[in-house]
């Protein structure tokens, strides 16, 4: 019965996302105060710092980086694009893939200006912020495709999307807990994406803690699995990942802007043995 309930929940989650508004979502989450590059305690600079450290420690390397559930955002691959020669973006929703493709093809305006993000990551890398255009050109060069994905399928990507050995690294931010009806489905999805990763490859996972909903647009309330740190660790272990590091960010009161009820964010670096 639990399996049937989970399957029904997955179907219901897919229906929730049909009203998702990329422009509104980006406005809610990727502008100040959550994306204030003058503040050390702002959530977006914290995420970018976690990703920068993970991608520059020397053990995360290879040819292919796959972003699982990109949404309409690019920040999660701004450091990785310097390490990997091929980056694959993925999302379940066509509207998000269209948003990403507009930036990639430079066709019209994106719903958010990624320039401050590019400049900030340049600074993290010890480069001048003025070199952001070079980073943008590098990112456009290495993005090989933007593909549909369904993390609730045992084979989440289309056939032949990846080399037979799998990707060298997966990054996924605020995806699995936001598209799963319960902890069982979240854990199962972790197992599904593990099949996309080569042996010895890394997973860099960012997600929400204690969040039961977020707004995917005006009046579009999307349920979320309210995870704890212990549940994240247990789910990773259950699905065959070895946890290397877990970091936690607690939202300051002024970051709680009414578009969700998130209390914290986790960053996990893990490995498929």
Coordinates of N, CA and C in Angstrom, one line a residue, residues 27 33 130 171 187 207 214:
X27 N 12.6 35.3 -9.1 CA 12.5 36.6 -8.4 C 12.4 36.3 -6.9
X33 N 16.9 39.6 -0.5 CA 18.1 39.4 0.3 C 18.8 38.0 0.2
X130 N 35.8 41.4 -13.4 CA 35.6 41.8 -14.8 C 35.8 40.7 -15.8
X171 N 25.6 17.0 -9.8 CA 25.3 18.1 -8.9 C 23.8 18.2 -8.9
X187 N 14.3 9.1 -1.2 CA 15.4 8.1 -1.1 C 15.5 7.3 -2.4
X207 N 20.1 21.0 -0.6 CA 18.7 20.9 -0.5 C 18.2 21.6 0.8
X214 N 7.0 25.4 -0.9 CA 7.5 26.6 -1.5 C 6.6 27.1 -2.6

